[in-house]
Coordinates of C-alpha atoms and ligand atoms in Angstrom, one line a residue:
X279 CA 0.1 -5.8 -29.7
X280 CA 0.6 -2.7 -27.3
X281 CA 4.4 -2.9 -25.8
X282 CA 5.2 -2.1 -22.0
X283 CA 8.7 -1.0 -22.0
X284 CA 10.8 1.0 -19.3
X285 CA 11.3 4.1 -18.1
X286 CA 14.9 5.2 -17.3
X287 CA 16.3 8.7 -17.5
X288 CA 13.4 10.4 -18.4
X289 CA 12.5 8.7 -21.6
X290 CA 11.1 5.2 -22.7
X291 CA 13.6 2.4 -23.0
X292 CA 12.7 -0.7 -25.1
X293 CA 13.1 -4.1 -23.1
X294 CA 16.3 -5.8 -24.0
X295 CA 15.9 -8.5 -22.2
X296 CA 14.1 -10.6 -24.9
X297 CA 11.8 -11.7 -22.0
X298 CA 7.8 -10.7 -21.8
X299 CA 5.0 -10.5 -19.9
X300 CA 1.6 -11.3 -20.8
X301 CA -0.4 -8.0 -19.7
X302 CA -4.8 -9.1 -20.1
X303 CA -7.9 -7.3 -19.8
X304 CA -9.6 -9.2 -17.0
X305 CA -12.5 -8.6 -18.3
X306 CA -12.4 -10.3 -22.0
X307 CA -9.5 -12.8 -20.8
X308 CA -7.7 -11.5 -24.0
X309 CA -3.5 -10.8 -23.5
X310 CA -3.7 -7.1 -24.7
X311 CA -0.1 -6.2 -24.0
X312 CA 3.4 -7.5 -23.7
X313 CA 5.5 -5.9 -20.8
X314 CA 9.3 -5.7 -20.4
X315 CA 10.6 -8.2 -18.0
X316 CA 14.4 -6.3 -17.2
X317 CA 17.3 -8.5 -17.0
X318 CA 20.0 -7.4 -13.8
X319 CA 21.6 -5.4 -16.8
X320 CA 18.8 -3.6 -17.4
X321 CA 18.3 -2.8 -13.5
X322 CA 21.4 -1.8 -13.1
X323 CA 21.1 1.0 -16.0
X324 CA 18.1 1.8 -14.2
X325 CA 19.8 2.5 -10.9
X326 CA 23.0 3.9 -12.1
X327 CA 20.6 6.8 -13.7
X328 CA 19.1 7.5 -10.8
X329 CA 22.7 7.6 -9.3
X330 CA 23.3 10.0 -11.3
X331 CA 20.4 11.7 -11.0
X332 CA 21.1 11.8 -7.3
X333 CA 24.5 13.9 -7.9
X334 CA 21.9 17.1 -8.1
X335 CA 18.7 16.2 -7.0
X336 CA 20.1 15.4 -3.5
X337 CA 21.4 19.1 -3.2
X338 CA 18.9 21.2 -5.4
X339 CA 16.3 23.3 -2.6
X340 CA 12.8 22.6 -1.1
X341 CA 11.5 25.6 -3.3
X342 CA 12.4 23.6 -7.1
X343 CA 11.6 20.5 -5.6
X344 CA 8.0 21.8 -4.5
X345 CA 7.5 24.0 -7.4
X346 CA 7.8 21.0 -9.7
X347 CA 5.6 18.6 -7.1
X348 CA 3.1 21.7 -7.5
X349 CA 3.0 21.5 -11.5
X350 CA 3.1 17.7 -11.1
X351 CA 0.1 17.6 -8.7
X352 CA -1.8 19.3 -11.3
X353 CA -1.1 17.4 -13.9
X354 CA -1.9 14.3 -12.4
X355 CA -5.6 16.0 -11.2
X356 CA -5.6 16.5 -15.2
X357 CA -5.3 13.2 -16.2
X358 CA -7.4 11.2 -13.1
X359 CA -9.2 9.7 -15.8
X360 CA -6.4 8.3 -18.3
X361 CA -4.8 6.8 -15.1
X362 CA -8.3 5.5 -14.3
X363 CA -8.8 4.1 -17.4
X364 CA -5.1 2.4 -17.3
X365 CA -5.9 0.4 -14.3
X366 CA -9.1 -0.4 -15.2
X367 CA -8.3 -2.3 -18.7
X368 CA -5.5 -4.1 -16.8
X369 CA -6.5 -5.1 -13.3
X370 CA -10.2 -4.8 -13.9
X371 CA -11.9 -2.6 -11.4
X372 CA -14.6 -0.6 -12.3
X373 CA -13.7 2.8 -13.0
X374 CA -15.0 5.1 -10.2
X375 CA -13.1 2.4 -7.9
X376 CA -9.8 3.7 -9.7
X377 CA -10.4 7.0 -9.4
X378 CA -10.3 6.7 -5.8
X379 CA -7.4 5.0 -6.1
X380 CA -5.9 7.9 -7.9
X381 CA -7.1 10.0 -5.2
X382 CA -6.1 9.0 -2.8
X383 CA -2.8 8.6 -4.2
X384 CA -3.4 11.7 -4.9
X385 CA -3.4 12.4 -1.4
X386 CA 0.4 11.7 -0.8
X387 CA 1.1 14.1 -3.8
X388 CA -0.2 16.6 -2.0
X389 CA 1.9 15.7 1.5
X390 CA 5.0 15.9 -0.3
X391 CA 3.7 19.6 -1.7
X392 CA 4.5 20.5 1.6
X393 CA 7.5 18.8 2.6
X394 CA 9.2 21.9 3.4
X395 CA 7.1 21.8 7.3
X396 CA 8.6 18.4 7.5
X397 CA 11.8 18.4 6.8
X398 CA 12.2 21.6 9.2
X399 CA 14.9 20.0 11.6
X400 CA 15.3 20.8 15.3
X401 CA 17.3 23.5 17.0
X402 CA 18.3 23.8 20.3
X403 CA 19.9 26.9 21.9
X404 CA 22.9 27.4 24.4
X405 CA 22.4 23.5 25.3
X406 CA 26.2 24.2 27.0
X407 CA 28.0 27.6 27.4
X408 CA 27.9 29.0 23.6
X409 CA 26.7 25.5 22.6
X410 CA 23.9 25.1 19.7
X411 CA 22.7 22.1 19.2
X412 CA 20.6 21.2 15.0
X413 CA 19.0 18.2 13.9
X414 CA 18.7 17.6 10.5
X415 CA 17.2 15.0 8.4
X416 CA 19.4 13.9 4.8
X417 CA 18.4 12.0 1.8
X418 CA 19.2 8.4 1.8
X419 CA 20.1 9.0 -2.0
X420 CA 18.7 6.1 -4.5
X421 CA 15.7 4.0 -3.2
X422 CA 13.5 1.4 -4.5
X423 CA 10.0 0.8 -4.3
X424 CA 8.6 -2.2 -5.4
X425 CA 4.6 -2.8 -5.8
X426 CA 1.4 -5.2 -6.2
X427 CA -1.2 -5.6 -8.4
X428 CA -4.2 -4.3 -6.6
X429 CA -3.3 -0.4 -6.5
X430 CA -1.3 0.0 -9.7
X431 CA -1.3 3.6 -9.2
X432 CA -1.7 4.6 -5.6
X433 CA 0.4 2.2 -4.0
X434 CA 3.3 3.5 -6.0
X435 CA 2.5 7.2 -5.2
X436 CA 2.5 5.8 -1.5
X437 CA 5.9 5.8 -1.8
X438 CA 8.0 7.9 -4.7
X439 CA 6.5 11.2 -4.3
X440 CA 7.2 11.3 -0.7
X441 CA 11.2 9.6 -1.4
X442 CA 11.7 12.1 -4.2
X443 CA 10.7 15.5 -2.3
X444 CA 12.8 14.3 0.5
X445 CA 16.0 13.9 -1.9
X446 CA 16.0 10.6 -3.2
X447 CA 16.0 9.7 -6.6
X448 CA 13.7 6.4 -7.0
X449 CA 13.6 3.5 -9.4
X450 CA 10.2 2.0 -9.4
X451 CA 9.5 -1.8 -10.1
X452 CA 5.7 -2.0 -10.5
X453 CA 3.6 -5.5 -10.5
X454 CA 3.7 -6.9 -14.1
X455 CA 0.3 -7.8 -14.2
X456 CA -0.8 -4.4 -14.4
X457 CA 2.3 -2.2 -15.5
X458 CA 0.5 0.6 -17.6
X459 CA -0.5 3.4 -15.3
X460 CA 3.1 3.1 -13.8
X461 CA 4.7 4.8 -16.8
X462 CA 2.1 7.2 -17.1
X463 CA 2.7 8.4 -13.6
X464 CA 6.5 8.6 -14.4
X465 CA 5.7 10.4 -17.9
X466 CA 3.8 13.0 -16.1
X467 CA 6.1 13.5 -13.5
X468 CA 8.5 14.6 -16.7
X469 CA 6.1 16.8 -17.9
X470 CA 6.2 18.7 -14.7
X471 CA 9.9 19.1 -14.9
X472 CA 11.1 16.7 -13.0
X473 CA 14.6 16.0 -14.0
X474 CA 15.8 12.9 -15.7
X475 CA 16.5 9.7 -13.7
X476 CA 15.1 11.1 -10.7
X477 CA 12.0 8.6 -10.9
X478 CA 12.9 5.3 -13.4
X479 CA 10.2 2.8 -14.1
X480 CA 11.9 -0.8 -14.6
X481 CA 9.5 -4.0 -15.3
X482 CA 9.7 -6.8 -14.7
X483 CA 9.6 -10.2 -12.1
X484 CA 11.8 -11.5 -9.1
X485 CA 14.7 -11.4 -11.2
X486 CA 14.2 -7.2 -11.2
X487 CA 13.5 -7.5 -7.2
X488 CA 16.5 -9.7 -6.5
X489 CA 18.7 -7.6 -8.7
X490 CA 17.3 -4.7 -6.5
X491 CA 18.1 -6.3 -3.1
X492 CA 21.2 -7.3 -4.3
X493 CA 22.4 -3.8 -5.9
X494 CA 24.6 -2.1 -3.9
X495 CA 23.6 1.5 -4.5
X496 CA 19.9 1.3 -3.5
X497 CA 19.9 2.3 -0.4
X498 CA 16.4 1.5 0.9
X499 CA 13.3 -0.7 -0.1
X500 CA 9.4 0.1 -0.1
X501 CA 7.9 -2.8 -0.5
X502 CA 3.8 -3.9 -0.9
X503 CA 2.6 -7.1 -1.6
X504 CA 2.2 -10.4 -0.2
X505 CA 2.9 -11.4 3.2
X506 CA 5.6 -14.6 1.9
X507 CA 7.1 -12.2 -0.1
X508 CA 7.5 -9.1 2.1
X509 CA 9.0 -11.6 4.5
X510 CA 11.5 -12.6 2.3
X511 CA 12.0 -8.4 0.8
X512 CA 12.8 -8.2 4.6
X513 CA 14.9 -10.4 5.0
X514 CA 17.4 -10.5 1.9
X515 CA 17.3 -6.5 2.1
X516 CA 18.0 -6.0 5.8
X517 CA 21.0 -9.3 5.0
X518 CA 22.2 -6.7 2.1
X519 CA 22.7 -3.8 4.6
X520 CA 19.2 -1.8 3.4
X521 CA 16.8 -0.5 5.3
X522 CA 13.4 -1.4 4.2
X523 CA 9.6 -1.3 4.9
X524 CA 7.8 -4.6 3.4
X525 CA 4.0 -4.4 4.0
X526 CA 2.5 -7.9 3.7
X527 CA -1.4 -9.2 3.8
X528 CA -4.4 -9.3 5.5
X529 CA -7.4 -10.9 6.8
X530 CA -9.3 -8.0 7.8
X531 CA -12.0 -7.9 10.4
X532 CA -15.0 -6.1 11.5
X533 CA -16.9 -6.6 14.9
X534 CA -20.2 -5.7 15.4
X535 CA -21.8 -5.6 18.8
X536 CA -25.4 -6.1 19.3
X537 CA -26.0 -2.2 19.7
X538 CA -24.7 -1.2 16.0
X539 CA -27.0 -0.1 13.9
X540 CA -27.4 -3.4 11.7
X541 CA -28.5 -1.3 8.4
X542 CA -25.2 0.6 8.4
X543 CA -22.7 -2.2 9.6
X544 CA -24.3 -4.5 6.4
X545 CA -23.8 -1.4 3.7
X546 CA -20.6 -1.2 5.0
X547 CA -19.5 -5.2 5.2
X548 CA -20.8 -5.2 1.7
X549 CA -18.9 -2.4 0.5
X550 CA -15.4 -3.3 2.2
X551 CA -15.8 -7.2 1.2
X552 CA -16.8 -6.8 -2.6
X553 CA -15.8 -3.8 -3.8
X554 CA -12.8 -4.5 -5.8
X555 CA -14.0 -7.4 -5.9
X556 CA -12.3 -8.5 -2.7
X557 CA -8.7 -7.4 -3.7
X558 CA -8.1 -5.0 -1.3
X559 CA -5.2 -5.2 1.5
X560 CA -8.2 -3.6 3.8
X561 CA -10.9 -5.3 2.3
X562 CA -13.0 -6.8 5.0
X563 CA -13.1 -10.8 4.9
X564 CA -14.5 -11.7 8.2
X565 CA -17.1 -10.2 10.0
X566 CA -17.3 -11.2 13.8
X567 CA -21.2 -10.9 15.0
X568 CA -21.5 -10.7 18.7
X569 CA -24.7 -12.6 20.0
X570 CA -27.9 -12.6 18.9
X571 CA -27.7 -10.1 16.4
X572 CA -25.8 -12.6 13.8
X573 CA -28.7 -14.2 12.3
X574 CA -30.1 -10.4 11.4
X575 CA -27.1 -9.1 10.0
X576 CA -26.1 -11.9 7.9
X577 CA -29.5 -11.6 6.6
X578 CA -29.2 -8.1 5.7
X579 CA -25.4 -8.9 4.3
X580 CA -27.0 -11.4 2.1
X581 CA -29.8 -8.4 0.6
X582 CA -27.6 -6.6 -0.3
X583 CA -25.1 -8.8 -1.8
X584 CA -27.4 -10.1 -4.1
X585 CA -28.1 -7.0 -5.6
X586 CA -24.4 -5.9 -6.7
X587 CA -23.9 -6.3 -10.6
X588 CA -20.9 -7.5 -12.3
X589 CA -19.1 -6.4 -15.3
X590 CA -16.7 -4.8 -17.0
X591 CA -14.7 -1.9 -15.0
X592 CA -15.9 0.5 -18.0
X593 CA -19.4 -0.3 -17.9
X594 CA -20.6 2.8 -15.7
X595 CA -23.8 0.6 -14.2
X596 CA -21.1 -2.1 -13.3
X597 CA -20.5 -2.5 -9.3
X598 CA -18.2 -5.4 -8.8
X599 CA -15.1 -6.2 -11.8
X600 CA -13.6 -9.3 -12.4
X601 CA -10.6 -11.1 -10.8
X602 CA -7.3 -10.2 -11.7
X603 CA -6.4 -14.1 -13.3
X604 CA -7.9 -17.0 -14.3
X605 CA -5.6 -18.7 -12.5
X606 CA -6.3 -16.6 -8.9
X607 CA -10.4 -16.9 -10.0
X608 CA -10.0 -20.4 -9.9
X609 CA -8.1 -20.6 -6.4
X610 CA -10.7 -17.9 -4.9
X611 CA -13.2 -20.2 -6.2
X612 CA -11.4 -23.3 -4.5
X613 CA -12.2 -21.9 -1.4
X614 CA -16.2 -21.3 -1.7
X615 CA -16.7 -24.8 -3.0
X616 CA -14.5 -26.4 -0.1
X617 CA -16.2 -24.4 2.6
X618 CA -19.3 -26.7 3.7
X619 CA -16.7 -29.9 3.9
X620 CA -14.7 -27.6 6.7
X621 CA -18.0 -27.1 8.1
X622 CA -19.5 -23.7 6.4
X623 CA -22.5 -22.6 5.7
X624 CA -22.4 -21.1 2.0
X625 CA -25.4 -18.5 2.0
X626 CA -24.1 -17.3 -1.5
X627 CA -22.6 -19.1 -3.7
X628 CA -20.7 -16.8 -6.4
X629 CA -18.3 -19.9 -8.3
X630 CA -19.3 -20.5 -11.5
X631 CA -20.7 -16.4 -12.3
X632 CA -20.6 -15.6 -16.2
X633 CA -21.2 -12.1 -17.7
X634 CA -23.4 -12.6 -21.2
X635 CA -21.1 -11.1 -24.0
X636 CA -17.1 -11.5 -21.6
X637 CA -17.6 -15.1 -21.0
X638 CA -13.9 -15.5 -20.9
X639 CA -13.5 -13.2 -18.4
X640 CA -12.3 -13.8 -15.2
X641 CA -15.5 -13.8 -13.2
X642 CA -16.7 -14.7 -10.0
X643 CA -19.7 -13.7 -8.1
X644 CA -20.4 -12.8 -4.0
X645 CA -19.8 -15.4 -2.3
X646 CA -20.9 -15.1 1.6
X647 CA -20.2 -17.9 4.1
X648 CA -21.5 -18.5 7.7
X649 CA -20.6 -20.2 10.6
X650 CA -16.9 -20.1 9.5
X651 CA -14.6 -21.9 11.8
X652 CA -10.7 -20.0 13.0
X653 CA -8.8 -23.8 11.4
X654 CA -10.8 -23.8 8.1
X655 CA -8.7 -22.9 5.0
X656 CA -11.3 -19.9 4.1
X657 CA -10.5 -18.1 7.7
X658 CA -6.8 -18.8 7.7
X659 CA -6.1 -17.7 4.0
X660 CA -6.0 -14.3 2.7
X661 CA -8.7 -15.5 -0.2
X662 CA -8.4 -11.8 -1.6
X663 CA -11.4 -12.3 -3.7
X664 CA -15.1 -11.5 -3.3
X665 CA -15.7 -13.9 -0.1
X666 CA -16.9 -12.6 3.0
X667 CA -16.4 -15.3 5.8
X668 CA -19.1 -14.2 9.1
X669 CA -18.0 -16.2 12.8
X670 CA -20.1 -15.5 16.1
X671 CA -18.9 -14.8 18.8
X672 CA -20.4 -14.7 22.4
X673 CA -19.2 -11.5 23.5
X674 CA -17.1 -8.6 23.0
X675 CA -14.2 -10.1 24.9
X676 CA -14.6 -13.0 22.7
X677 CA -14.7 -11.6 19.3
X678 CA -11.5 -9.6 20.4
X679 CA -9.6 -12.8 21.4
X680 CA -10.6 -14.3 18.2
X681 CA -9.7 -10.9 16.1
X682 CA -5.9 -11.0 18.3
X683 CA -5.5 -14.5 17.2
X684 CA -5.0 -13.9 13.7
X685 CA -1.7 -13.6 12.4
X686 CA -2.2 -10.8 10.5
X687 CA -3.0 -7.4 12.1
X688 CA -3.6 -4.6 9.3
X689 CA -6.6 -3.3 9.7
X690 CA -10.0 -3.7 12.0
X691 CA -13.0 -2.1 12.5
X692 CA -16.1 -2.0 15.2
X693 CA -19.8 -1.4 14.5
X694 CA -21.4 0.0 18.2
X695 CA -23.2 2.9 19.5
X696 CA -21.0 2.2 22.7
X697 CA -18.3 4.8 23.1
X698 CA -17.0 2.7 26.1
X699 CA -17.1 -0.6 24.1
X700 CA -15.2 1.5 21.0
X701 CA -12.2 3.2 23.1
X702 CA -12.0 0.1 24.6
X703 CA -11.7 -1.9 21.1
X704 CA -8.9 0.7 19.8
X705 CA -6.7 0.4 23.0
X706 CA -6.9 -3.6 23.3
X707 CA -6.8 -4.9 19.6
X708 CA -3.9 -6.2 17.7
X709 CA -3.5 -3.6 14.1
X710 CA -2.2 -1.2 12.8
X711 CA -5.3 0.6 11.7
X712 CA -8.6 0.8 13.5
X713 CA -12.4 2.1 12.0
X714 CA -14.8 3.2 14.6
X715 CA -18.3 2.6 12.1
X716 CA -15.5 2.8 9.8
X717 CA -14.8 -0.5 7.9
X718 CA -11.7 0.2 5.7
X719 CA -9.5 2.5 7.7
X720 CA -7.1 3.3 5.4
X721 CA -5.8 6.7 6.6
X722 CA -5.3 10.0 5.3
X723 CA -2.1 10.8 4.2
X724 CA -0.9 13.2 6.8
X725 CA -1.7 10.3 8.8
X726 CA 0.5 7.1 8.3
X727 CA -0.1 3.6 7.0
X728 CA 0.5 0.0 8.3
X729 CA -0.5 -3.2 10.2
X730 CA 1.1 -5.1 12.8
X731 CA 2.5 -8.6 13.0
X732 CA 2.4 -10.4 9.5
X733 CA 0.9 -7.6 7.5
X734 CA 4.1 -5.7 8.2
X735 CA 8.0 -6.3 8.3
X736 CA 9.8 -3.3 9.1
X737 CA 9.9 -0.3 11.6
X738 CA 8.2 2.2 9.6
X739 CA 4.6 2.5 8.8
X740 CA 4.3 3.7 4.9
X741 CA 3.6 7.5 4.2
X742 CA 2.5 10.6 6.1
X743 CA 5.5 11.7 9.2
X744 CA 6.5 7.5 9.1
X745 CA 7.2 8.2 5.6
X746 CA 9.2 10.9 5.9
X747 CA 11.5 9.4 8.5
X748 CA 12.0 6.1 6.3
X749 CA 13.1 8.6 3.2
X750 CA 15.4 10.7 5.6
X751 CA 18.4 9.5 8.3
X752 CA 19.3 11.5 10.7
X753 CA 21.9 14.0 11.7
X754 CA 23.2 16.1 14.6
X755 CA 25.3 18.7 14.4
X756 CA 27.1 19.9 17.9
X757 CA 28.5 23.9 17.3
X758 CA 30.5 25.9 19.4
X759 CA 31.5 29.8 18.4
X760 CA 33.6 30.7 21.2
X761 CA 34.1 33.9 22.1
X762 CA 37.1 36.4 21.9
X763 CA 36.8 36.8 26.0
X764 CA 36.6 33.0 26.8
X765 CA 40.0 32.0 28.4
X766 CA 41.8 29.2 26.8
X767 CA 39.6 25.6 27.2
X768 CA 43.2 23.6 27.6
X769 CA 43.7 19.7 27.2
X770 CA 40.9 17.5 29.4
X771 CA 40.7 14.4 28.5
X772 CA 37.7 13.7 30.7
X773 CA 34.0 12.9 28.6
X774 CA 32.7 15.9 27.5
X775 CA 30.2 17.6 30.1
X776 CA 27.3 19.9 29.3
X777 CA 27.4 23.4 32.0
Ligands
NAD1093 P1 2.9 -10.3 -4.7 O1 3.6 -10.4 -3.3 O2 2.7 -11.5 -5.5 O3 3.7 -9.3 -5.6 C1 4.1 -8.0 -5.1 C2 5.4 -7.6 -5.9 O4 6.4 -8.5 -5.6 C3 5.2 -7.6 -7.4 O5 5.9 -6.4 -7.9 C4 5.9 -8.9 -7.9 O6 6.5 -8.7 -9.2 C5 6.9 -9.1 -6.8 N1 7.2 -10.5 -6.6 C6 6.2 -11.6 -6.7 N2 6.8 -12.7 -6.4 C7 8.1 -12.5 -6.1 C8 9.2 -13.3 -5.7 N3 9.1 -14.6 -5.5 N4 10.4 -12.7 -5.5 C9 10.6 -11.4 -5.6 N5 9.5 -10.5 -6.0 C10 8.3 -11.1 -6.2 O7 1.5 -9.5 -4.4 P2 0.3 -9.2 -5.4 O8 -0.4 -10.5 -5.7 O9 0.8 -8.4 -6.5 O10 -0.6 -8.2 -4.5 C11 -1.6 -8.7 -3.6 C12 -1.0 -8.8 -2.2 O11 -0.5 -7.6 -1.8 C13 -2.1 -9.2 -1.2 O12 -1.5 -10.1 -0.3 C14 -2.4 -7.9 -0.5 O13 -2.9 -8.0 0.8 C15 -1.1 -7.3 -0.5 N6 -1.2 -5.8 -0.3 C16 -0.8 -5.3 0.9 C17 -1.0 -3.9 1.1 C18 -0.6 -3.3 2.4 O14 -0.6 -2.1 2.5 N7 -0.3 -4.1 3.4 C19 -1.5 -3.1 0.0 C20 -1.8 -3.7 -1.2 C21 -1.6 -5.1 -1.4

């Protein structure tokens, strides 16, 4: 059977640990791989490379740090498919879903190409007489990022590309359910020169987190996952002096006013509710119809639904993968089947889906419920499957109160012809990241990342100039050249006054 093991110092190191993770092909249901789970020993070797790494890579210039973010950018565009094909025998989706992924993970690449613009610092002339004052933005030295399931690759390229060109030397502890295209990425980052122990790859479960919080020489955390467990990443990091970013769940929702065009809002609820198969941090899970449009578009939502085909993420006529688990099949499941009892009405039914020739797979079909309630388990949840839960609202003012409610605030998005009715929505709701006739607003990478309120612990949003500021702290530097001709300051022990 195929062998995950680490990645530390710029070559593979075999898990030590004597403990394993079962890796499986979502599609068959068959463990294909075993992946290292690191003791705190094996973290800690991890870290003290990139310490060491750090000694140089903090001080070596913009120019080889680009040049090699250059190569690396190109051999990453090289190999979209190899990455693709890593995430899809692990997690599942079909494979022109993971090469977006890698794209737009790609994306970030690409930002930190050009981190020279960003990490230009601030000057400020003759503030005081012969007075300069320079701002400048340092390396934090090693950081960690640690990562989910559902973007294998571009969730860690949210983060280490960016850490790395401002710096930082990075140690990478990637979900072990899908661990495979995270040592590829590292690999390749090799290839492109990148010198040892700048990025490390270390698997494994919360005993690699916790002996990341606890480490005293990682000096920030990236986390995205879960909202229980960012909270906690927040919480034991920030208690252990670190700064950190923890970016949690999401219950996603779209409102569409009477005046949308009904066609477009459905393509788009199906795409952002099912593709993935639901397990998406900006997949949309409830759509909020306003008025007498609701019967209509669940109609259409239902059309459409019902034509998406399931199967294996390699089939190329495949829509819609399977779920990441049998287990997290089951509980998606759980929630479809106890929907009418909270007072649902189950349009599609999608529990109980088989694929003829995978039947241990971990399948699922569409499921699309109506007339969901805000205190039912299937609104209050993050399901994170292939559910799409549809509520009514009255009006606009309505379906805004009832979007604000929600703990969670990563992203929303509003279906209307109204330009009024949109500015209005972007100014008033509760998220992080808004779509206009856009439903997954995930946004470029020059652009940053993050939700509000439970999707979100932390000050700083995840890449684009939030990025760069989490990576960097701050410095000011005060300078006085004083001049043959000046006469002799003296002692004054008065506060220091600018003239
Ligand atoms: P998860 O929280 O279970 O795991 C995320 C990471 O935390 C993994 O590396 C895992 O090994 C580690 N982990 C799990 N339990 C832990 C514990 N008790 N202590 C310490 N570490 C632990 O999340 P997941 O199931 O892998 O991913 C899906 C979740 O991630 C969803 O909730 C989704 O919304 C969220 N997500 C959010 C974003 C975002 O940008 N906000 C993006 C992608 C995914």
């Amino acid at each position: 059977m195929k062998t995950v093991n680490h990645w530390i110092g710029g070559k593979t190191v075999e898990g030590a640990s004597g403990n394993w993770g079962p890796v499986t092909d979502p599609a068959t249901g068959a463990v294909t791989t075993q992946v290292a789970l690191a003791s705190v020993e094996e973290v800690d070797t991890a870290v003290a490379a990139a310490q060491a790494a750090y000694e140089t890579w903090g001080t070596s210039s913009l120019a080889q740090r680009t040049s090699i973010l250059f190569r690396y950018r190109a051999l990453l565009d090289a190999h979209r498919d190899d990455i693709a094909a890593l995430i899809t025998a692990e997690h599942g989706k079909v494979h022109s879903d993971a090469l977006g992924e890698v794209a737009r993970g790609l994306e970030i690449v690409e930002l930190a190409c050009g981190i020279t613009t960003q990490l230009k610092g601030e000057l400020s002339t003759q503030v005081s007489s012969r007075v300069d004052v320079s701002s400048i933005r340092q390396s934090l030295g090693v950081v960690a990022g640690i990562t989910p399931f559902n973007f294998p690759a571009m969730v860690p390229m949210w983060m280490f590309p960016l850490a790395i060109a401002c710096g930082n030397t990075f140690v990478l502890k990637p979900s072990e359910k899908d661990p495979s295209a995270a040592n590829l990425l590292a690999e390749l980052a090799s290839e492109a020169g990148l010198p040892d122990g700048v990025l490390n790859v270390v698997h494994g479960d919360k005993v690699a987190v916790d002996a990341l919080l606890a480490h005293p020489d990682v000096t920030a955390i990236s986390f995205v996952g879960s909202t229980p467990i960012a909270r906690y990443i927040h919480t034991t990091a920030s208690a252990n002096h670190k700064r950190v970013q923890a970016l949690g769940g999401a219950k996603n929702h779209m409102l569409v006013l009477p005046d949308a065009d009904l066609d477009a809002a459905a393509d788009a609820a199906v795409s952002a509710a099912y593709g993935s198969a639901g397990e998406r941090c900006m997949a949309i899970s409830a759509v909020v119809a306003v008025s007498s449009i609701a019967d209509e578009l669940v109609q259409k939502i239902r059309e459409r639904a019902e034509k998406i085909k399931i199967g294996p993420g390699n089939d190329p006529e495949s829509e819609m993968g399977p779920l990441i688990t049998a287990a997290h099949r089951d509980k998606v499941a759980s929630y479809v089947t106890g929907a009418a009892a909270q007072g649902a009405e189950v349009v599609l039914d999608g529990t109980g889906h088989t694929v003829d020739g995978f039947e241990d797979g971990h399948w699922i079909g569409l499921s699309l419920l109506d007339r969901v309630s805000t205190d039912s388990d299937a609104y209050r949840d993050e399901i994170f499957g292939p559910v799409l839960c549809v509520l009514r609202a009255e009006t606009y003012e309505e379906g805004v109160a009832l979007i604000n409610a929600s703990p969670f605030g990563n992203g929303t998005a509003i279906f209307t012809r109204d330009g009024g009715a949109a500015r209005r929505f972007q100014l008033e709701i509760q998220a992080g990241m808004v779509g206009v006739n856009v439903p997954i607003p995930v946004p470029v990478g020059y652009h940053s990342f993050g939700g509000w309120k439970d999707s979100l612990f932390g000050d700083h949003h995840i890449y684009g100039n939030d990025g760069v500021h989490f990576y960097t702290r701050g410095k000011v530097v005060t300078t006085r050249w004083p001049d043959p001709s000046d006469a002799p300051t003296g002692v004054d022990l008065g506060f220091p006054r600018n003239h």
